[in-house]
Amino acid sequence: MSLSRLKKGDMVKVLAGKDKGKTGKILKAIPEKDRIVVEKINLVKKHKRPDQKNKGGIVEKEGSFHISKVALLCGKCNTGVRVRSKLLEDGKKVRICSKCNEVINVG
Ligand SMILES: [Zn+2]
């Protein structure tokens, strides 16, 4: 899996680590590091200083992690799958689930 096949808004399944088996939406992609930030995955505690809006304290925030730990989620297979690219007749590139051959839509 390369990051060119994953983008912001994609649903992914976590394959390794403490959040193994969970699914979430990609909030941010960092192509130069091959890392992503996924909603509610890899939460890390951060100390926040109080400011005018917040009291401060410990907040949980998503930390980035390497893309090798996730697979794109196929809505039909309902699991993390390998994808391949397919060029449509109109020149548009889509991602195809290698299990069920369905086009994986991006939200
Ligand atoms: Zn599928």
mmCIF file of C-alpha atoms and ligand atoms in Angstrom:
data_model
loop_
_atom_site.group_PDB
_atom_site.id
_atom_site.type_symbol
_atom_site.label_atom_id
_atom_site.label_comp_id
_atom_site.label_asym_id
_atom_site.label_seq_id
_atom_site.Cartn_x
_atom_site.Cartn_y
_atom_site.Cartn_z
ATOM 1 C CA MET A 1 0.000 0.000 0.000
ATOM 2 C CA SER A 2 1.393 3.350 -0.943
ATOM 3 C CA LEU A 3 -0.003 6.637 0.182
ATOM 4 C CA SER A 4 -0.995 7.512 -3.358
ATOM 5 C CA ARG A 5 -3.783 5.002 -2.880
ATOM 6 C CA LEU A 6 -5.000 6.486 0.361
ATOM 7 C CA LYS A 7 -6.386 9.918 0.865
ATOM 8 C CA LYS A 8 -8.148 12.123 3.315
ATOM 9 C CA GLY A 9 -11.695 10.914 3.945
ATOM 10 C CA ASP A 10 -10.958 7.260 3.199
ATOM 11 C CA MET A 11 -12.129 4.618 5.633
ATOM 12 C CA VAL A 12 -9.346 2.299 6.722
ATOM 13 C CA LYS A 13 -8.950 -0.738 8.913
ATOM 14 C CA VAL A 14 -6.078 -0.932 11.361
ATOM 15 C CA LEU A 15 -3.966 -4.066 10.915
ATOM 16 C CA ALA A 16 -1.442 -3.708 13.703
ATOM 17 C CA GLY A 17 -0.798 -2.092 17.042
ATOM 18 C CA LYS A 18 -3.052 -1.306 19.975
ATOM 19 C CA ASP A 19 -5.958 -0.303 17.729
ATOM 20 C CA LYS A 20 -5.788 -3.433 15.606
ATOM 21 C CA GLY A 21 -9.160 -4.315 14.088
ATOM 22 C CA LYS A 22 -10.654 -0.866 14.470
ATOM 23 C CA THR A 23 -11.828 1.220 11.564
ATOM 24 C CA GLY A 24 -11.696 4.941 11.098
ATOM 25 C CA LYS A 25 -11.614 7.811 8.681
ATOM 26 C CA ILE A 26 -8.387 9.384 7.508
ATOM 27 C CA LEU A 27 -8.251 12.920 8.848
ATOM 28 C CA LYS A 28 -4.892 13.836 7.429
ATOM 29 C CA ALA A 29 -2.319 12.364 5.086
ATOM 30 C CA ILE A 30 1.378 13.208 5.302
ATOM 31 C CA PRO A 31 2.778 11.965 1.968
ATOM 32 C CA GLU A 32 6.389 12.938 2.581
ATOM 33 C CA LYS A 33 6.483 10.675 5.624
ATOM 34 C CA ASP A 34 4.030 7.987 4.482
ATOM 35 C CA ARG A 35 2.014 8.653 7.589
ATOM 36 C CA ILE A 36 -1.657 9.251 8.268
ATOM 37 C CA VAL A 37 -3.859 10.513 11.058
ATOM 38 C CA VAL A 38 -7.046 8.504 11.542
ATOM 39 C CA GLU A 39 -10.102 9.523 13.515
ATOM 40 C CA LYS A 40 -10.101 8.002 17.033
ATOM 41 C CA ILE A 41 -7.099 5.797 16.252
ATOM 42 C CA ASN A 42 -3.718 5.940 17.956
ATOM 43 C CA LEU A 43 -4.902 8.400 20.559
ATOM 44 C CA VAL A 44 -2.114 9.960 22.517
ATOM 45 C CA LYS A 45 -2.420 12.038 25.639
ATOM 46 C CA LYS A 46 -1.206 15.553 25.339
ATOM 47 C CA HIS A 47 -0.805 18.141 27.990
ATOM 48 C CA LYS A 48 -2.517 21.328 27.079
ATOM 49 C CA ARG A 49 -1.749 24.658 28.543
ATOM 50 C CA PRO A 50 -4.735 26.682 29.652
ATOM 51 C CA ASP A 51 -5.723 29.558 27.393
ATOM 52 C CA GLN A 52 -8.698 31.931 27.152
ATOM 53 C CA LYS A 53 -10.920 29.224 25.709
ATOM 54 C CA ASN A 54 -9.823 26.105 27.561
ATOM 55 C CA LYS A 55 -8.953 25.196 31.088
ATOM 56 C CA GLY A 56 -6.045 23.095 29.971
ATOM 57 C CA GLY A 57 -5.090 19.687 31.291
ATOM 58 C CA ILE A 58 -4.708 16.408 29.497
ATOM 59 C CA VAL A 59 -6.415 15.973 26.156
ATOM 60 C CA GLU A 60 -6.431 12.994 23.866
ATOM 61 C CA LYS A 61 -5.479 13.604 20.301
ATOM 62 C CA GLU A 62 -4.880 11.392 17.300
ATOM 63 C CA GLY A 63 -1.212 10.745 16.623
ATOM 64 C CA SER A 64 0.092 9.979 13.155
ATOM 65 C CA PHE A 65 1.287 6.506 12.242
ATOM 66 C CA HIS A 66 2.726 4.679 9.268
ATOM 67 C CA ILE A 67 0.413 3.707 6.417
ATOM 68 C CA SER A 68 1.684 0.136 6.473
ATOM 69 C CA LYS A 69 -0.491 -0.399 9.551
ATOM 70 C CA VAL A 70 -3.760 0.055 7.686
ATOM 71 C CA ALA A 71 -5.686 -1.309 4.743
ATOM 72 C CA LEU A 72 -8.374 0.478 2.811
ATOM 73 C CA LEU A 73 -11.808 -0.590 3.989
ATOM 74 C CA CYS A 74 -14.112 -2.103 1.391
ATOM 75 C CA GLY A 75 -17.742 -1.374 2.268
ATOM 76 C CA LYS A 76 -18.900 -4.508 0.505
ATOM 77 C CA CYS A 77 -16.365 -6.937 1.989
ATOM 78 C CA ASN A 78 -16.583 -5.027 5.270
ATOM 79 C CA THR A 79 -12.895 -5.568 5.874
ATOM 80 C CA GLY A 80 -9.515 -4.153 5.001
ATOM 81 C CA VAL A 81 -8.541 -5.108 1.475
ATOM 82 C CA ARG A 82 -5.870 -4.681 -1.118
ATOM 83 C CA VAL A 83 -6.758 -2.331 -3.897
ATOM 84 C CA ARG A 84 -5.669 -1.885 -7.430
ATOM 85 C CA SER A 85 -6.156 1.028 -9.756
ATOM 86 C CA LYS A 86 -8.251 0.948 -12.843
ATOM 87 C CA LEU A 87 -8.442 3.515 -15.566
ATOM 88 C CA LEU A 88 -11.964 4.159 -16.762
ATOM 89 C CA GLU A 89 -12.869 4.944 -20.350
ATOM 90 C CA ASP A 90 -13.311 8.607 -19.518
ATOM 91 C CA GLY A 91 -9.778 8.752 -18.149
ATOM 92 C CA LYS A 92 -10.812 8.750 -14.512
ATOM 93 C CA LYS A 93 -8.822 6.571 -12.176
ATOM 94 C CA VAL A 94 -10.695 4.496 -9.631
ATOM 95 C CA ARG A 95 -9.677 2.048 -6.950
ATOM 96 C CA ILE A 96 -10.925 -1.481 -7.174
ATOM 97 C CA CYS A 97 -11.189 -3.947 -4.317
ATOM 98 C CA SER A 98 -9.037 -6.938 -5.210
ATOM 99 C CA LYS A 99 -11.435 -9.251 -3.370
ATOM 100 C CA CYS A 100 -14.859 -8.368 -4.762
ATOM 101 C CA ASN A 101 -13.813 -6.191 -7.707
ATOM 102 C CA GLU A 102 -16.101 -3.393 -6.614
ATOM 103 C CA VAL A 103 -15.097 0.217 -7.020
ATOM 104 C CA ILE A 104 -14.253 1.672 -3.634
ATOM 105 C CA ASN A 105 -15.945 5.006 -3.336
ATOM 106 C CA VAL A 106 -14.458 7.903 -1.541
ATOM 107 C CA GLY A 107 -16.696 9.856 0.767
HETATM 108 ZN ZN ZN B 1 -14.477 -5.748 -1.558
#
